[in-house]
CSV table of C-alpha atoms in Angstrom, one decimal:
chain,number,residue,atom,x,y,z
A,1,UNK,CA,167.3,111.4,87.4
A,2,UNK,CA,165.5,111.9,84.0
A,3,UNK,CA,163.1,114.7,84.0
A,4,UNK,CA,164.5,116.4,87.1
A,5,UNK,CA,164.4,120.1,86.8
A,6,UNK,CA,167.7,122.0,87.5
A,7,UNK,CA,167.3,123.8,90.9
A,8,UNK,CA,166.7,127.6,90.8
A,9,UNK,CA,167.3,130.4,93.4
A,10,UNK,CA,163.7,130.0,94.4
A,11,UNK,CA,164.3,126.2,95.1
A,12,UNK,CA,167.4,127.1,97.2
A,13,UNK,CA,165.5,129.8,99.0
A,14,UNK,CA,162.6,127.4,99.9
A,15,UNK,CA,165.0,124.7,101.1
A,16,UNK,CA,167.0,127.2,103.2
A,17,UNK,CA,164.0,128.9,104.5
A,18,UNK,CA,165.0,132.4,103.4
A,19,UNK,CA,164.0,134.8,100.7
A,20,UNK,CA,165.5,134.9,97.2
A,21,UNK,CA,167.3,138.1,97.8
A,22,UNK,CA,169.2,136.5,100.6
A,23,UNK,CA,170.3,133.6,98.4
A,24,UNK,CA,171.4,136.0,95.8
A,25,UNK,CA,173.4,138.0,98.3
A,26,UNK,CA,175.1,134.8,99.5
A,27,UNK,CA,175.9,133.8,96.0
A,28,UNK,CA,177.4,137.3,95.2
A,29,UNK,CA,179.5,137.4,98.5
A,30,UNK,CA,177.5,140.2,100.2
A,31,UNK,CA,178.2,140.9,103.8
A,32,UNK,CA,174.5,142.0,104.3
A,33,UNK,CA,173.6,138.4,105.4
A,34,UNK,CA,173.6,136.9,108.9
A,35,UNK,CA,175.9,133.9,109.5
A,36,UNK,CA,172.9,131.7,110.2
A,37,UNK,CA,171.2,132.7,107.0
A,38,UNK,CA,174.5,132.2,105.0
A,39,UNK,CA,175.0,128.8,106.6
A,40,UNK,CA,171.4,127.7,105.7
A,41,UNK,CA,171.8,128.8,102.1
A,42,UNK,CA,175.3,127.2,101.6
A,43,UNK,CA,173.8,124.0,103.1
A,44,UNK,CA,170.9,124.2,100.6
A,45,UNK,CA,173.3,124.9,97.7
A,46,UNK,CA,175.4,121.9,98.5
A,47,UNK,CA,172.3,119.6,99.0
A,48,UNK,CA,170.7,120.7,95.8
A,49,UNK,CA,174.1,120.8,93.8
A,50,UNK,CA,172.8,124.4,92.6
A,51,UNK,CA,174.9,126.3,90.1
A,52,UNK,CA,173.8,129.8,89.2
A,53,UNK,CA,172.6,130.2,85.8
A,54,UNK,CA,175.3,132.7,84.9
A,55,UNK,CA,177.9,130.4,86.0
A,56,UNK,CA,176.3,127.5,84.2
A,57,UNK,CA,176.4,129.5,81.0
A,58,UNK,CA,180.1,130.3,81.5
A,59,UNK,CA,180.9,126.6,82.0
A,60,UNK,CA,179.6,125.9,78.4
A,61,UNK,CA,182.1,128.4,76.9
A,62,UNK,CA,185.1,128.5,79.1
A,63,UNK,CA,186.9,127.7,82.4
A,64,UNK,CA,188.4,129.9,85.0
A,65,UNK,CA,191.9,128.2,84.4
A,66,UNK,CA,192.3,128.3,88.1
A,67,UNK,CA,192.5,125.6,90.8
A,68,UNK,CA,192.5,125.9,94.5
A,69,UNK,CA,195.1,124.2,96.8
A,70,UNK,CA,193.2,123.9,100.1
A,71,UNK,CA,194.9,123.3,103.3
A,72,UNK,CA,192.6,122.9,106.4
A,73,UNK,CA,195.4,123.9,108.9
A,74,UNK,CA,196.6,127.0,110.8
A,75,UNK,CA,199.1,129.4,109.2
A,76,UNK,CA,201.6,128.6,111.9
A,77,UNK,CA,201.5,125.0,111.0
A,78,UNK,CA,201.7,125.7,107.4
A,79,UNK,CA,205.0,127.6,108.0
A,80,UNK,CA,206.5,125.1,110.4
A,81,UNK,CA,205.7,121.9,108.5
A,82,UNK,CA,208.1,121.2,105.6
A,83,UNK,CA,205.6,118.8,104.2
A,84,UNK,CA,203.2,121.6,103.1
A,85,UNK,CA,206.0,123.6,101.3
A,86,UNK,CA,207.1,120.5,99.4
A,87,UNK,CA,203.5,119.6,98.3
A,88,UNK,CA,203.2,123.3,97.1
A,89,UNK,CA,206.4,123.1,95.1
A,90,UNK,CA,205.3,119.9,93.5
A,91,UNK,CA,201.9,121.2,92.5
A,92,UNK,CA,203.4,124.5,91.3
A,93,UNK,CA,206.0,122.7,89.1
A,94,UNK,CA,203.2,120.7,87.4
A,95,UNK,CA,200.9,123.6,86.9
A,96,UNK,CA,203.9,125.7,85.5
A,97,UNK,CA,203.5,123.5,82.4
A,98,UNK,CA,199.9,124.8,81.9
A,99,UNK,CA,198.1,128.1,81.9
A,100,UNK,CA,196.4,127.2,85.1
A,101,UNK,CA,196.7,129.5,88.1
A,102,UNK,CA,197.0,128.2,91.7
A,103,UNK,CA,195.0,129.7,94.6
A,104,UNK,CA,196.3,128.8,98.1
A,105,UNK,CA,193.4,128.5,100.5
A,106,UNK,CA,193.6,128.0,104.2
A,107,UNK,CA,190.5,126.8,106.0
A,108,UNK,CA,191.0,127.4,109.6
A,109,UNK,CA,187.4,128.0,110.8
A,110,UNK,CA,183.8,127.8,109.7
A,111,UNK,CA,183.8,131.2,108.1
A,112,UNK,CA,186.6,130.3,105.8
A,113,UNK,CA,184.9,126.9,105.0
A,114,UNK,CA,181.8,128.9,104.0
A,115,UNK,CA,183.8,131.2,101.9
A,116,UNK,CA,185.4,128.2,99.9
A,117,UNK,CA,181.9,126.7,99.6
A,118,UNK,CA,180.7,130.0,98.0
A,119,UNK,CA,183.7,129.9,95.6
A,120,UNK,CA,182.8,126.3,94.6
A,121,UNK,CA,179.1,127.2,94.2
A,122,UNK,CA,180.0,130.1,91.8
A,123,UNK,CA,182.5,127.8,90.1
A,124,UNK,CA,185.3,130.4,90.6
A,125,UNK,CA,187.8,127.6,90.4
A,126,UNK,CA,187.8,124.6,88.0
A,127,UNK,CA,188.9,122.1,90.7
A,128,UNK,CA,190.3,121.6,94.2
A,129,UNK,CA,193.5,120.0,95.6
A,130,UNK,CA,193.0,119.0,99.2
A,131,UNK,CA,195.9,118.5,101.7
A,132,UNK,CA,196.0,117.3,105.3
A,133,UNK,CA,192.8,115.2,105.3
A,134,UNK,CA,191.1,114.3,108.4
A,135,UNK,CA,188.6,111.5,108.6
A,136,UNK,CA,185.5,113.4,109.7
A,137,UNK,CA,186.1,116.7,107.7
A,138,UNK,CA,182.9,117.2,105.8
A,139,UNK,CA,184.8,119.2,103.0
A,140,UNK,CA,185.8,116.3,100.7
A,141,UNK,CA,182.2,115.0,100.7
A,142,UNK,CA,180.8,118.5,100.2
A,143,UNK,CA,183.1,119.1,97.1
A,144,UNK,CA,182.2,115.6,95.8
A,145,UNK,CA,178.4,116.3,96.2
A,146,UNK,CA,178.8,119.6,94.4
A,147,UNK,CA,180.4,118.0,91.3
A,148,UNK,CA,183.7,119.7,91.5
A,149,UNK,CA,186.7,117.8,90.5
A,150,UNK,CA,188.7,117.1,93.7
A,151,UNK,CA,191.9,115.2,94.4
A,152,UNK,CA,193.4,114.5,97.7
A,153,UNK,CA,197.0,114.4,99.0
A,154,UNK,CA,196.3,111.5,101.3
A,155,UNK,CA,192.9,109.9,102.1
A,156,UNK,CA,190.2,109.8,104.7
A,157,UNK,CA,190.3,106.1,105.0
A,158,UNK,CA,191.3,103.0,102.9
A,159,UNK,CA,187.8,103.2,101.4
A,160,UNK,CA,188.4,106.7,100.0
A,161,UNK,CA,186.2,107.3,96.9
A,162,UNK,CA,187.9,110.4,95.5
A,163,UNK,CA,191.1,110.4,93.6
A,164,UNK,CA,194.1,110.5,95.9
A,165,UNK,CA,197.8,110.1,96.0
A,166,UNK,CA,199.6,109.0,99.3
A,167,UNK,CA,202.9,107.4,100.4
A,168,UNK,CA,203.1,103.7,101.6
A,169,UNK,CA,202.8,104.8,105.2
A,170,UNK,CA,202.3,101.4,106.7
A,171,UNK,CA,205.1,99.9,104.8
A,172,UNK,CA,207.4,102.9,105.6
A,173,UNK,CA,206.6,102.4,109.3
A,174,UNK,CA,207.4,98.7,109.1
A,175,UNK,CA,210.7,99.5,107.6
A,176,UNK,CA,211.6,101.9,110.3
A,177,UNK,CA,210.7,99.4,113.1
A,178,UNK,CA,212.4,96.5,111.4
A,179,UNK,CA,215.6,98.8,111.3
A,180,UNK,CA,215.4,99.4,115.0
A,181,UNK,CA,214.9,95.7,115.8
A,182,UNK,CA,217.8,94.8,113.6
A,183,UNK,CA,219.9,97.3,115.7
A,184,UNK,CA,219.0,95.1,118.7
A,185,UNK,CA,216.4,97.4,120.3
A,186,UNK,CA,214.0,95.6,122.5
A,187,UNK,CA,211.4,98.1,123.7
A,188,UNK,CA,210.3,100.2,120.7
A,189,UNK,CA,207.8,102.9,121.5
A,190,UNK,CA,206.1,105.2,119.0
A,191,UNK,CA,204.7,108.7,118.7
A,192,UNK,CA,201.7,108.8,116.4
A,193,UNK,CA,200.1,111.6,114.6
A,194,UNK,CA,196.5,112.6,115.2
A,195,UNK,CA,194.4,109.4,115.0
A,196,UNK,CA,191.6,111.1,113.1
A,197,UNK,CA,194.0,111.0,110.0
A,198,UNK,CA,194.6,107.9,107.9
A,199,UNK,CA,198.3,108.8,107.7
A,200,UNK,CA,198.7,108.5,111.4
A,201,UNK,CA,196.7,105.3,111.7
A,202,UNK,CA,198.5,103.8,108.9
A,203,UNK,CA,202.0,104.4,110.4
A,204,UNK,CA,200.8,103.3,113.7
A,205,UNK,CA,199.5,100.0,112.0
A,206,UNK,CA,203.0,99.5,110.5
A,207,UNK,CA,204.6,99.8,113.8
A,208,UNK,CA,202.2,97.5,115.6
A,209,UNK,CA,202.1,94.8,113.0
A,210,UNK,CA,206.0,94.6,112.8
A,211,UNK,CA,206.5,94.3,116.5
A,212,UNK,CA,203.9,91.6,116.8
A,213,UNK,CA,205.2,89.7,113.9
A,214,UNK,CA,208.6,89.8,115.7
A,215,UNK,CA,207.2,88.8,119.0
A,216,UNK,CA,207.7,92.1,120.7
A,217,UNK,CA,205.4,94.1,122.8
A,218,UNK,CA,203.1,96.4,120.8
A,219,UNK,CA,200.6,97.7,123.5
A,220,UNK,CA,199.1,101.0,124.2
A,221,UNK,CA,201.4,101.9,126.9
A,222,UNK,CA,204.1,102.2,124.2
A,223,UNK,CA,202.0,104.6,122.2
A,224,UNK,CA,201.7,108.4,122.7
A,225,UNK,CA,199.7,110.5,120.4
A,226,UNK,CA,201.1,113.7,118.9
A,227,UNK,CA,199.8,116.4,116.7
A,228,UNK,CA,202.5,116.6,113.9
A,229,UNK,CA,204.1,119.6,115.8
A,230,UNK,CA,207.5,119.8,117.6
A,231,UNK,CA,205.7,120.7,120.9
A,232,UNK,CA,203.5,117.8,120.5
A,233,UNK,CA,206.6,115.6,119.9
A,234,UNK,CA,208.2,116.9,123.1
A,235,UNK,CA,205.0,116.4,125.2
A,236,UNK,CA,204.5,112.7,123.8
A,237,UNK,CA,208.2,111.8,124.4
A,238,UNK,CA,207.9,113.0,128.0
A,239,UNK,CA,204.9,110.9,128.6
A,240,UNK,CA,206.5,107.9,127.1
A,241,UNK,CA,209.6,108.2,129.3
A,242,UNK,CA,207.5,108.7,132.4
A,243,UNK,CA,205.4,105.5,131.5
A,244,UNK,CA,208.2,103.3,130.1
A,245,UNK,CA,211.5,104.4,131.6
A,246,UNK,CA,213.2,101.5,130.1
A,247,UNK,CA,212.3,102.1,126.4
A,248,UNK,CA,215.4,102.0,124.1
A,249,UNK,CA,213.8,103.1,120.7
A,250,UNK,CA,211.0,105.2,119.4
A,251,UNK,CA,209.5,105.4,116.0
A,252,UNK,CA,208.0,108.9,115.5
A,253,UNK,CA,205.5,109.5,112.9
A,254,UNK,CA,206.9,112.8,111.6
A,255,UNK,CA,210.3,114.5,111.5
A,256,UNK,CA,208.9,117.6,113.1
A,257,UNK,CA,207.7,115.5,116.2
A,258,UNK,CA,211.0,113.7,116.1
A,259,UNK,CA,212.8,117.0,116.6
A,260,UNK,CA,210.7,117.6,119.6
A,261,UNK,CA,211.4,114.0,120.9
A,262,UNK,CA,215.1,114.5,120.5
A,263,UNK,CA,214.9,117.8,122.4
A,264,UNK,CA,213.0,116.2,125.3
A,265,UNK,CA,215.4,113.2,125.4
A,266,UNK,CA,218.3,115.7,125.7
A,267,UNK,CA,216.6,117.5,128.5
A,268,UNK,CA,216.2,114.2,130.4
A,269,UNK,CA,219.9,113.2,130.0
A,270,UNK,CA,219.1,110.3,127.4
A,271,UNK,CA,221.8,109.9,124.9
A,272,UNK,CA,220.8,109.3,121.2
A,273,UNK,CA,221.3,106.7,119.9
A,274,UNK,CA,223.3,105.1,122.8
A,275,UNK,CA,220.3,105.1,125.2
A,276,UNK,CA,217.3,105.6,122.9
A,277,UNK,CA,217.4,105.2,119.1
A,278,UNK,CA,215.1,107.5,117.2
A,279,UNK,CA,213.6,107.1,113.7
A,280,UNK,CA,211.3,109.8,112.0
A,281,UNK,CA,209.2,109.9,108.9
A,282,UNK,CA,209.4,112.4,105.9
A,283,UNK,CA,213.1,113.0,105.3
A,284,UNK,CA,212.5,116.7,105.5
A,285,UNK,CA,215.3,119.3,106.0
A,286,UNK,CA,214.8,118.9,109.7
A,287,UNK,CA,216.1,115.5,109.6
A,288,UNK,CA,219.4,116.4,108.0
A,289,UNK,CA,220.0,119.3,110.5
A,290,UNK,CA,218.8,117.8,113.7
A,291,UNK,CA,221.2,116.8,116.5
A,292,UNK,CA,222.1,114.1,115.8
A,293,UNK,CA,221.1,113.8,112.2
A,294,UNK,CA,217.8,111.9,112.1
A,295,UNK,CA,217.3,108.4,110.5
A,296,UNK,CA,214.0,108.7,108.9
A,297,UNK,CA,211.7,107.3,106.2
A,298,UNK,CA,211.8,109.3,103.1
A,299,UNK,CA,208.4,109.9,101.2
A,300,UNK,CA,208.2,111.6,97.8
A,301,UNK,CA,206.3,114.8,98.8
A,302,UNK,CA,207.1,116.8,95.9
A,303,UNK,CA,206.0,113.9,93.7
A,304,UNK,CA,202.8,113.7,95.5
A,305,UNK,CA,202.1,117.4,94.9
A,306,UNK,CA,203.0,117.0,91.2
A,307,UNK,CA,200.9,113.9,90.7
A,308,UNK,CA,197.7,115.2,92.5
A,309,UNK,CA,197.9,118.3,90.1
A,310,UNK,CA,198.3,116.2,87.0
A,311,UNK,CA,195.3,113.9,88.1
A,312,UNK,CA,193.2,117.0,88.8
A,313,UNK,CA,193.9,118.5,85.3
A,314,UNK,CA,193.0,115.2,83.8
A,315,UNK,CA,189.7,115.2,85.7
A,316,UNK,CA,188.9,118.8,84.7
A,317,UNK,CA,189.5,117.9,81.1
A,318,UNK,CA,187.5,114.8,81.1
A,319,UNK,CA,184.8,114.5,83.9
A,320,UNK,CA,184.4,110.9,83.0
A,321,UNK,CA,188.0,110.1,83.8
A,322,UNK,CA,188.2,107.1,86.2
A,323,UNK,CA,189.2,108.1,89.7
A,324,UNK,CA,192.8,107.1,90.5
A,325,UNK,CA,194.1,105.8,93.9
A,326,UNK,CA,198.0,106.0,93.9
A,327,UNK,CA,200.4,104.7,96.5
A,328,UNK,CA,204.0,105.8,96.1
A,329,UNK,CA,206.9,103.9,97.7
A,330,UNK,CA,209.0,105.1,100.7
A,331,UNK,CA,212.7,104.5,101.6
A,332,UNK,CA,214.6,104.3,104.8
A,333,UNK,CA,217.5,106.9,105.1
A,334,UNK,CA,219.9,105.8,107.9
A,335,UNK,CA,221.6,108.5,109.8
A,336,UNK,CA,223.2,108.9,113.4
A,337,UNK,CA,220.0,108.9,115.6
A,338,UNK,CA,219.8,105.0,115.2
C-alpha cells in the first residue's frame, strides 16, 4: 500500500506484546527466550512481513546463494522412502550447474518449524523447496506471506497458488486400475495414502472414477487408508482382507505400502497374482526387488526434483516471474505381481 511504512523491531514488539530486546534475541537465534515469547514474535514477524534492516541492506547487494529443501517428515521416513532420495538427487543435479548451496531441513515439530521461520525472517536462504505437502500445513502459506520464493513438489489442492510440480496422479491411478480390469479382475480394492495430501486424494480419485466408469463397485468398503509406510500397507491390507475376503486385486498408492501389502498377503496364504493381483505407484527400487516383482506406475521423481530447483532459481532471479503449475506424465510398468 502506498505510504505504508516498513515495519520495525518496535512494530513487531508491539504486535507480539514483548519488549524490543526479546524481538532482537529471537531474530539472532538466542536461547534466552521462552517458547511462548518466541512463538509470539515469529507470528508477528510473519504477519507484518518484517525483514531486519541489516538483512534488507544485504538483499540490495547480494544473495546467500543458498536454498533450503524442506521435508516435513520424520528422519525414519526420509530414510525408508525412496521418493525423497530421488527428489534430493534431482535437486542436487540441477543445483550442481550453479553456485547455489543446498540445505536439507527436516521439520518434525513446532520447534523446528520455528527455527525455519527464523531463517526465513533473517533471509538466510534465497528460497525454499518444499516436499511432502499436507493440505493444512501452515508452512507454505507462511513462506508465501513472508515473500520468500517457494516451490512445491506436489500441491496442497488443485487450487494451489504457489509454483509446483507433480505427477499425473489421477491419470496414473486410472491406468493401474484399467490394467487390473483388463486382466479380468472383478473386485479391485485400494490402499490410499493419507487423505490430507492431494497426492493421495488424486490417486484415490483415479481409482474410483475408473471403476465407476467400467460399472464396477467403488465404495468405501474397498478403501483402506495408509500412511505411505510399509507397516501402514500391511495394516491396510489386513483390514481389506477381513472386510472383503473375496477381493482379487488391489491398487496401492505407493510401492512402499505395496511391499507391506505383499507381505500381509503371503502371511495370509494368498498367492500373488493368482489370488490377488497387486499394482503399486512410484516404480522405486522396491518395486523391482519385491517378491514377486511389482507392477507399478512410474513417476519421474528425479525430474520433479530437477524441475522444482530450476523453477525456484528462476523465481529468485526474477521475483516477477509468473508462477508455474507443472504436471508430468506417468507410465505403467508391468511385472509379475499382476
